[in-house]
DNA sequence: GATCATAGTCGTCTGCCTGACGATAAACAG
DNA sequence: CTGTTTATCGTCAGGCAGACGACTATGATC
C-alpha cells in the first residue's frame, strides 16, 4: 500500500439507509423523493456522503437522525422512546451504479417502532413510509416507479436480512414500543414474514424462550379484547431456541 | 448529491480477504507479511486497492486469485478443482484505521478446500496458512504478534460468519474437495466449531437433510478404516433442518 | 344487562428431531 | 488372527412444534 495518491483511484463513499417499520400490519420502508437528476422525481433510500472524519456507523446514525429524528439504541442507560436498531447491511460498489461518478455505498439497516409523531424536518411531499411490497413492485404506477439507482436491490437485501434475523435474534422487539404485548409482537412477525401465526403457539414459544421477554406487571387493552400483559425486551439478543419461519 | 467534487471527501477503497481453510484438523486463515510501514514485518490479511473500473466482488476475486491461485466458484458449469466460495463480509471505515490516509476496506470472506499444491506466485516467507487461534491470540510470540491494522477484528468477524453460516447453509462443503466422505465433512464442522461431534448422529443428520449430499457411488479409504461412501455437494444452499452447533 | 365479537391465555395430543449410546461392518497393521 | 480405526445402522427417551379445544376478560350492540 504505497503513499502515492496517484496509485489508487479516489472514490466517494456514502451511506444509504434501509429504515423499516411496521405500520397498519405491513412492513414499510422510508423513502425520499429525489429533487435533482439523476432519477429526479423518483423515490430513493435516504442517505448521504460520509464526512472526512466520520466513522461509517456514525455517518449512518447521523443520517438516520436527520431523516427521522430516531436515535440509535444505546446499549447502556435507559433507551429513549424513539430508539432504533442500526446495523451495517452490505456495501454496493458497482462502477456504474451512479452515472455521475464512482460511488461506493455502505448500506445500513435500521429497524424502528411505528412513529406516531411526524418526522422531524421532513417535508411530507418528499419523505414517506411506503410498504416494501409497493417499493419493490416492478410495475409502474402512481407511487410505484422503481427506486432510483440500485436501491431496489439494497432494499430487498435489507428486507431479507430483517426477515431472517428476527428468526434467531430478539430484533423483532425493535419494531415495538418500549412496552408491548405478545399479540403486538406477533403482528410484527406476521407483517415482516407475511404469514399468519397461531396466537396460542406463538404465545407459548415467546414466553418460554429465556431472556426474550420480561413482564412489566402492567396490562393494556389498546388492541381491544381481553387485557393483555405488557412486556419489555429482555436481555437476550440471540434466541435459543429460535423462532421458526413457517415453510415457504 | 451534487456534482461538485469538493462537496465530498475522497476515500481510498480496498478489499481485504479472510481466506479460511481447514488444515490438520484446525481452522486456518491466509496471512501475508507486510514488507513496508506501517506495521512492517507484521502479519496482515491479503488485500489491495479496488481499481477504478472494477466491481467490489471482482476486485476480491482478483486478489484471491493473485494470492492463492483459487478461482471463485461459478454457479454454472463444472466447478474446477481449486474452486472457492467468496462472499462479502463487512466494511470497515474507521477514520483512523490506516494512519496514512482515509481508507475504507470492504472485507470479503473466502472458504477454500485444503490446498495440496503450493500457492501460485507466493513467497513462502511472506505468505502462510496460520491457525486462526494463533492469529487471534493476543499474547506475543514468534508467530503471534497481533495482526496489522484492524485485521484481527476483521478476521474475528469472518470466523464468526463462517461458524454461524455452516449451521444453516451447505457452505461447509466449500472446505472439502469435490468428492468427500461424511467423516471428512464432520471434521470440517469439528475444526470450524472447535467441538467434537458424534459420528453416528452427524451421519444420520447430513444424509437425512434433503439436497445436502448426493452420493457419487464411489468409496475411499483415504482416512483409514472401513471404506466410506463418497459424496458431492447437492444443490441445496439452505439446510432444512439446519445443523445445530452444540450449546456453548 | 344479556349477548356478541375480539383478543388473550392455558392445556392437550401427536409426530418429529435430537442427543446418548449399543452394535455391526470393513478395511489395515502387527 | 487380533486389535485398531473408521463407517454405518438401530434403538430409545426427552423436548419441541404444529394443530386445535377450552376458557377468560374486555368493549360494543341491542
XYZ file of C-alpha atoms (C1' of nucleotides) in Angstrom:
556
model
C 0.000 0.000 0.000
C 2.075 2.939 -1.223
C 1.589 6.520 -0.153
C 1.387 7.914 -3.626
C -2.136 9.249 -4.083
C -1.923 8.606 -7.785
C -1.526 4.913 -7.047
C -5.182 4.477 -6.215
C -8.359 5.893 -7.698
C -10.447 8.202 -5.481
C -13.942 7.116 -4.503
C -16.904 8.869 -2.989
C -18.290 6.945 -0.035
C -21.897 7.258 1.039
C -24.217 5.579 3.478
C -27.683 4.538 2.371
C -30.358 3.577 4.846
C -32.981 0.870 4.770
C -35.251 2.055 7.557
C -38.001 -0.430 8.280
C -41.064 -0.203 10.478
C -44.414 -1.936 10.777
C -47.453 0.208 10.078
C -51.012 -0.960 9.720
C -49.907 -4.564 9.644
C -47.492 -4.003 6.752
C -43.725 -3.805 6.587
C -42.807 -0.317 5.434
C -39.591 1.417 4.455
C -38.618 5.054 4.480
C -38.319 6.575 1.005
C -37.311 10.070 -0.071
C -38.143 11.747 -3.345
C -35.169 12.883 -5.365
C -35.183 16.580 -6.156
C -32.478 16.576 -8.777
C -31.033 14.423 -11.535
C -30.273 11.675 -11.969
C -33.538 9.905 -11.226
C -35.201 13.260 -10.482
C -38.661 12.797 -9.021
C -38.085 9.112 -8.318
C -38.111 7.600 -4.854
C -34.864 6.548 -3.262
C -33.474 5.412 0.036
C -32.258 8.140 2.370
C -28.513 8.562 2.554
C -25.602 10.874 2.119
C -21.878 11.308 1.996
C -19.630 10.103 4.763
C -17.663 13.003 6.171
C -13.915 13.039 6.188
C -13.520 12.398 9.888
C -16.543 10.226 10.471
C -16.935 6.516 11.100
C -19.375 4.619 8.894
C -21.714 3.794 11.766
C -21.615 7.412 12.912
C -22.496 8.635 9.458
C -25.416 6.219 9.285
C -26.678 7.286 12.701
C -26.396 10.928 11.711
C -28.355 10.413 8.522
C -30.968 8.442 10.409
C -31.408 11.214 12.970
C -31.566 13.894 10.273
C -34.161 11.984 8.316
C -36.355 10.598 11.073
C -35.382 12.025 14.438
C -34.669 8.490 15.587
C -31.746 7.834 17.864
C -29.666 4.722 17.773
C -30.306 2.332 20.586
C -27.666 2.730 23.226
C -26.512 -0.391 24.993
C -26.069 1.472 28.250
C -28.570 3.613 30.012
C -32.320 3.761 29.531
C -33.471 3.611 25.936
C -35.289 6.725 24.778
C -38.778 6.324 23.405
C -37.657 6.826 19.825
C -34.789 4.333 19.823
C -33.957 2.374 16.717
C -31.721 -0.559 15.948
C -28.968 0.136 13.443
C -26.542 -2.265 11.820
C -24.419 -2.400 8.725
C -26.075 -4.236 5.868
C -23.715 -4.518 2.893
C -21.671 -2.401 0.540
C -22.543 -1.696 -3.065
C -19.846 -0.567 -5.419
C -20.692 -1.358 -8.991
C -18.720 1.127 -11.117
C -21.884 2.129 -12.957
C -24.269 2.327 -10.034
C -24.137 6.132 -10.070
C -23.812 7.668 -13.542
C -22.054 10.782 -12.227
C -19.036 9.271 -10.550
C -17.600 6.326 -8.716
C -19.611 5.960 -5.542
C -19.326 3.165 -3.025
C -22.327 2.994 -0.750
C -22.241 1.305 2.624
C -25.870 0.396 3.218
C -27.200 0.189 6.750
C -30.342 -1.392 8.104
C -32.436 0.376 10.734
C -35.452 -1.057 12.499
C -37.789 1.341 14.234
C -41.125 1.215 16.044
C -44.087 2.810 14.331
C -43.699 6.541 14.800
C -46.886 8.290 15.864
C -45.198 11.696 15.558
C -44.362 13.198 12.182
C -40.732 13.135 11.195
C -38.563 15.990 12.282
C -37.585 18.339 9.483
C -39.234 16.157 6.882
C -41.295 17.508 4.057
C -44.430 15.424 3.677
C -44.101 15.540 -0.078
C -40.549 14.303 -0.161
C -40.415 11.698 2.602
C -42.815 8.839 3.230
C -43.261 5.421 4.692
C -44.096 3.054 1.881
C -44.979 -0.635 2.072
C -41.962 -2.573 0.868
C -44.173 -4.619 -1.431
C -45.062 -1.423 -3.230
C -41.486 -0.186 -3.422
C -40.246 -3.494 -4.737
C -43.091 -3.896 -7.166
C -41.710 -3.818 -10.687
C -44.849 -2.492 -12.275
C -45.280 1.199 -12.922
C -47.912 3.151 -11.032
C -48.543 6.427 -9.299
C -46.358 5.570 -6.370
C -44.652 2.527 -7.767
C -41.950 3.705 -10.117
C -38.843 1.636 -9.458
C -36.473 3.030 -6.878
C -33.519 5.103 -8.046
C -30.033 3.694 -8.557
C -29.667 0.134 -7.251
C -31.843 0.934 -4.270
C -34.389 -1.767 -5.054
C -31.650 -4.323 -4.672
C -30.446 -2.726 -1.447
C -33.958 -2.608 -0.045
C -34.557 -6.223 -0.990
C -31.347 -7.238 0.758
C -32.334 -5.273 3.837
C -35.785 -6.816 3.972
C -34.331 -10.275 3.615
C -31.838 -9.554 6.381
C -34.651 -8.423 8.671
C -36.771 -11.437 7.812
C -34.066 -13.899 8.639
C -32.657 -12.051 11.609
C -35.878 -11.951 13.614
C -35.799 -15.732 13.477
C -32.809 -16.196 15.683
C -32.493 -12.855 17.461
C -34.727 -10.678 19.570
C -34.640 -7.949 16.931
C -38.377 -8.060 16.368
C -38.731 -6.077 19.575
C -37.015 -3.166 17.810
C -40.255 -2.751 15.847
C -42.262 -2.469 19.065
C -42.646 0.368 21.536
C -40.796 0.009 24.813
C -43.693 -1.873 26.363
C -45.702 -4.183 24.195
C -47.955 -7.209 24.304
C -47.377 -10.682 22.949
C -50.033 -10.014 20.349
C -48.294 -6.869 19.158
C -45.052 -8.763 18.838
C -46.838 -11.483 16.914
C -48.231 -8.921 14.484
C -44.675 -7.764 13.879
C -43.611 -11.259 12.901
C -46.696 -11.653 10.746
C -46.065 -8.374 8.945
C -42.370 -8.968 8.373
C -42.794 -12.557 7.249
C -46.111 -12.020 5.531
C -47.691 -15.054 7.137
C -50.320 -15.784 9.779
C -49.121 -17.342 13.014
C -51.092 -19.311 15.571
C -51.584 -16.979 18.562
C -51.504 -19.834 21.065
C -48.320 -21.464 19.861
C -46.696 -18.080 19.414
C -47.570 -17.121 22.964
C -46.147 -20.336 24.335
C -42.996 -20.030 22.278
C -42.184 -16.454 23.009
C -42.914 -16.562 26.713
C -40.967 -19.797 27.013
C -37.776 -18.518 25.398
C -35.484 -17.451 28.221
C -34.425 -13.811 28.215
C -36.678 -12.774 25.364
C -39.442 -11.019 27.287
C -39.728 -9.689 30.813
C -43.190 -8.819 32.160
C -43.610 -5.304 33.409
C -46.638 -6.161 35.517
C -48.919 -3.810 33.636
C -51.702 -4.673 31.230
C -53.335 -2.904 28.345
C -56.471 -3.186 26.260
C -55.295 -0.935 23.438
C -55.784 -3.773 20.991
C -59.311 -4.468 22.224
C -60.457 -7.692 23.759
C -59.209 -9.135 26.972
C -56.446 -7.125 28.669
C -53.003 -8.328 27.710
C -49.864 -8.407 29.773
C -47.217 -5.848 28.922
C -43.633 -6.914 28.364
C -40.309 -5.274 27.798
C -37.455 -6.714 25.731
C -35.250 -8.991 27.808
C -31.503 -9.024 27.794
C -31.135 -11.896 25.348
C -30.066 -10.947 21.848
C -29.780 -14.470 20.449
C -32.860 -16.616 20.795
C -32.471 -20.185 21.813
C -34.497 -21.925 20.565
C -35.077 -19.670 17.552
C -38.432 -18.582 16.191
C -39.033 -20.667 13.115
C -40.404 -19.143 9.976
C -43.099 -21.418 8.513
C -42.110 -23.351 5.397
C -42.225 -21.449 2.164
C -25.881 14.523 -4.203
C -24.207 17.370 -6.065
C -21.623 17.007 -8.750
C -19.106 19.261 -7.137
C -16.117 17.111 -6.245
C -15.255 19.455 -3.407
C -18.566 18.574 -1.800
C -17.348 15.186 -0.638
C -14.041 13.940 0.731
C -12.110 11.427 -1.365
C -11.563 7.936 0.015
C -9.328 5.075 -0.907
C -11.278 1.822 -1.200
C -9.639 -1.545 -0.686
C -10.732 -5.143 -0.391
C -9.323 -7.295 2.379
C -9.686 -11.063 2.343
C -10.394 -13.514 5.102
C -9.452 -16.764 3.380
C -10.256 -19.784 5.507
C -9.411 -23.424 5.082
C -9.163 -26.495 7.281
C -5.684 -27.998 7.623
C -4.653 -30.721 10.009
C -7.937 -30.500 11.876
C -7.554 -26.763 12.516
C -9.252 -23.741 11.011
C -6.587 -21.669 9.268
C -6.515 -18.282 7.599
C -4.242 -16.876 4.956
C -1.823 -14.233 6.261
C 0.764 -12.150 4.426
C 3.767 -10.457 5.960
C 3.909 -6.719 5.454
C 7.063 -5.558 3.715
C 6.760 -1.865 4.475
C 5.474 0.549 7.091
C 3.158 0.872 8.761
C 3.173 -2.435 10.642
C 6.281 -3.528 8.710
C 7.091 -7.170 9.365
C 3.712 -7.858 10.927
C 1.193 -10.281 9.527
C -1.893 -8.963 7.819
C -4.792 -10.134 5.720
C -4.238 -10.143 1.967
C -5.896 -7.321 0.096
C -5.405 -4.369 -2.176
C -6.938 -1.363 -3.841
C -10.088 -1.581 -5.866
C -9.426 -0.414 -9.392
C -11.289 2.449 -10.929
C -13.447 0.357 -13.208
C -13.811 -2.718 -11.057
C -16.709 -4.083 -9.056
C -16.060 -4.935 -5.405
C -16.645 -8.658 -5.919
C -14.392 -8.600 -8.956
C -11.629 -6.947 -7.013
C -11.926 -9.526 -4.256
C -11.842 -12.379 -6.739
C -8.799 -10.880 -8.423
C -6.926 -10.512 -5.156
C -7.873 -14.051 -4.203
C -6.549 -15.426 -7.457
C -3.335 -13.411 -7.228
C -2.719 -14.531 -3.693
C -3.761 -18.178 -3.827
C -4.497 -19.237 -7.380
C -8.030 -20.052 -6.274
C -10.930 -19.346 -8.568
C -14.322 -18.276 -7.422
C -16.942 -20.944 -7.621
C -19.049 -20.492 -10.699
C -22.721 -21.259 -10.424
C -22.840 -22.575 -13.951
C -20.620 -25.177 -15.490
C -18.420 -27.708 -13.769
C -16.508 -26.400 -10.785
C -12.736 -26.513 -11.211
C -10.731 -28.402 -8.641
C -9.488 -25.232 -6.969
C -12.843 -23.535 -6.539
C -13.531 -21.353 -3.545
C -16.587 -19.719 -2.104
C -16.458 -15.928 -1.924
C -18.878 -13.512 -0.299
C -18.821 -10.013 1.038
C -18.243 -9.856 4.772
C -18.463 -6.282 6.039
C -16.943 -2.861 5.512
C -14.525 -1.183 7.874
C -14.096 2.553 7.699
C -12.847 3.939 10.964
C -11.104 7.237 10.107
C -8.003 6.124 11.985
C -7.796 2.545 10.824
C -4.942 3.376 8.455
C -2.556 6.028 9.766
C -1.605 7.168 6.268
C -4.939 8.160 4.839
C -8.653 7.578 4.829
C -9.175 4.010 3.687
C -12.453 2.165 3.579
C -11.966 -1.568 3.334
C -14.652 -3.895 2.041
C -13.738 -7.204 3.635
C -14.635 -10.442 1.893
C -14.800 -13.974 3.194
C -13.427 -16.862 1.138
C -13.719 -20.534 2.017
C -11.398 -22.962 0.294
C -10.531 -26.645 0.461
C -7.123 -27.560 1.804
C -4.658 -26.837 -0.982
C -2.132 -29.598 -1.537
C -0.275 -27.505 -4.106
C 1.832 -24.511 -3.107
C 0.312 -21.145 -3.800
C 0.961 -19.593 -7.146
C 3.358 -16.675 -7.079
C 3.606 -16.757 -3.322
C 6.810 -16.377 -1.414
C 6.941 -18.920 1.373
C 8.372 -16.351 3.727
C 5.672 -13.793 3.166
C 2.507 -15.868 2.858
C 1.314 -18.623 5.128
C -1.660 -20.505 6.422
C -1.934 -19.859 10.124
C -4.399 -21.318 12.622
C -6.926 -18.636 13.440
C -6.451 -19.301 17.142
C -2.832 -18.266 16.759
C -3.638 -15.191 14.705
C -6.270 -14.044 17.146
C -4.172 -14.804 20.178
C -3.419 -11.574 21.989
C -0.171 -12.773 23.512
C 3.107 -12.021 21.825
C 5.155 -14.856 20.364
C 7.298 -15.771 17.417
C 4.386 -16.078 15.084
C 1.757 -14.466 17.230
C 2.259 -10.719 17.036
C -1.152 -9.118 16.631
C -2.323 -8.620 13.084
C -1.774 -5.260 11.423
C -4.426 -2.530 11.272
C -7.842 -3.726 12.428
C -7.325 -7.081 10.765
C -7.783 -9.045 13.978
C -11.277 -7.657 14.215
C -11.952 -8.417 10.562
C -10.636 -11.955 10.922
C -12.733 -12.498 14.036
C -15.821 -11.300 12.198
C -15.040 -13.598 9.278
C -14.546 -16.603 11.510
C -17.776 -15.897 13.311
C -19.583 -15.574 9.994
C -18.219 -18.916 8.856
C -19.106 -20.577 12.155
C -22.680 -19.447 12.047
C -23.180 -19.869 8.332
C -22.282 -23.538 8.184
C -25.157 -24.084 10.592
C -27.911 -23.250 8.201
C -26.236 -23.481 4.815
C -24.294 -26.081 2.918
C -21.180 -23.894 2.975
C -19.137 -26.422 4.917
C -18.745 -28.321 1.656
C -16.684 -25.385 0.364
C -13.934 -26.590 2.725
C -13.991 -30.061 1.162
C -12.633 -31.341 -2.126
C -15.151 -32.011 -4.841
C -15.729 -35.534 -3.585
C -15.627 -36.159 0.128
C -16.856 -38.503 2.809
C -19.250 -37.866 5.649
C -16.344 -38.175 8.049
C -14.348 -35.542 6.214
C -17.297 -33.200 6.315
C -17.679 -33.887 10.013
C -14.056 -32.982 10.619
C -14.722 -29.670 8.908
C -17.537 -28.902 11.313
C -15.403 -30.003 14.225
C -12.490 -27.802 13.174
C -14.597 -24.741 12.459
C -16.659 -25.011 15.612
C -13.880 -26.396 17.748
C -16.035 -29.152 19.196
C -16.324 -32.919 18.894
C -19.415 -34.265 17.205
C -20.960 -37.707 17.488
C -20.155 -39.508 14.227
C -23.367 -41.528 14.276
C -25.744 -38.638 14.819
C -23.801 -36.497 12.368
C -24.049 -39.177 9.727
C -27.782 -39.528 10.236
C -28.270 -35.783 10.131
C -26.352 -34.921 6.976
C -27.552 -37.889 4.975
C -31.103 -37.136 6.048
C -31.077 -33.461 5.066
C -32.558 -33.244 1.573
C -30.306 -31.760 -1.104
C -27.221 -31.536 1.085
C -25.265 -34.524 -0.206
C -25.533 -36.657 -3.306
C -23.677 -39.975 -3.388
C -21.269 -40.418 -6.259
C -21.242 -44.182 -5.945
C -17.526 -44.370 -5.234
C -15.827 -45.158 -1.970
C -12.487 -44.314 -0.454
C -10.289 -45.463 2.380
C -8.030 -42.418 2.398
C -8.939 -41.789 6.020
C -8.180 -45.387 7.029
C -10.669 -47.788 8.480
C -13.720 -49.089 6.711
C -14.275 -47.679 3.224
C -16.546 -44.658 3.230
C -19.013 -43.553 0.607
C -18.054 -40.524 -1.455
C -20.452 -37.638 -1.831
C -20.671 -34.438 -3.778
C -22.367 -31.243 -2.611
C -26.044 -31.272 -3.509
C -27.977 -28.402 -4.962
C -29.362 -27.135 -1.660
C -27.778 -23.977 -0.314
C -30.053 -23.557 2.693
C -30.252 -26.537 5.010
C -33.581 -27.538 6.378
C -33.382 -28.582 9.122
C -30.159 -26.762 9.977
C -27.088 -28.298 11.568
C -27.136 -27.244 15.182
C -23.995 -26.106 16.905
C -23.787 -27.648 20.380
C -24.521 -25.348 23.298
C -21.736 -23.037 24.304
C -77.876 -6.098 31.482
C -77.656 -10.075 28.094
C -75.308 -11.156 24.056
C -71.679 -10.976 20.835
C -67.279 -10.125 18.894
C -62.481 -9.704 19.913
C -58.130 -10.855 21.968
C -55.516 -13.206 25.236
C -54.039 -17.346 27.868
C -53.722 -22.192 29.298
C -53.815 -27.221 28.002
C -53.568 -31.495 25.377
C -52.028 -34.567 21.947
C -49.152 -36.368 18.331
C -45.252 -36.550 15.417
C -40.551 -35.354 14.522
C -35.962 -34.299 15.696
C -32.148 -34.747 18.743
C -28.724 -36.465 21.822
C -26.863 -40.572 24.062
C -25.187 -44.764 23.050
C -25.081 -50.082 21.682
C -23.883 -52.948 17.828
C -22.064 -54.366 13.470
C -19.058 -53.873 9.222
C -14.938 -53.401 6.536
C -10.552 -52.009 5.940
C -5.275 -52.082 7.715
C -1.266 -53.109 10.986
C 1.113 -56.172 13.650
C -5.731 -63.796 13.658
C -6.357 -59.991 16.686
C -6.581 -55.353 17.699
C -7.400 -50.637 15.924
C -9.660 -47.456 13.167
C -13.396 -45.556 10.739
C -18.046 -46.063 8.861
C -22.821 -47.156 9.255
C -27.237 -48.816 11.176
C -30.503 -49.076 15.155
C -32.849 -48.043 19.481
C -34.737 -45.257 22.972
C -36.170 -41.309 25.776
C -36.884 -36.297 26.077
C -38.125 -31.996 24.047
C -40.172 -29.002 20.938
C -43.638 -27.667 17.308
C -47.960 -27.682 14.887
C -52.950 -28.450 15.278
C -56.556 -27.298 17.909
C -60.029 -27.287 22.122
C -61.347 -24.579 26.049
C -61.778 -20.737 28.956
C -61.278 -15.659 30.291
C -61.784 -10.764 30.252
C -62.689 -6.754 27.973
C -65.697 -3.371 24.861
C -69.630 -2.955 21.590
C -74.503 -3.673 20.483
C -79.188 -4.404 21.212
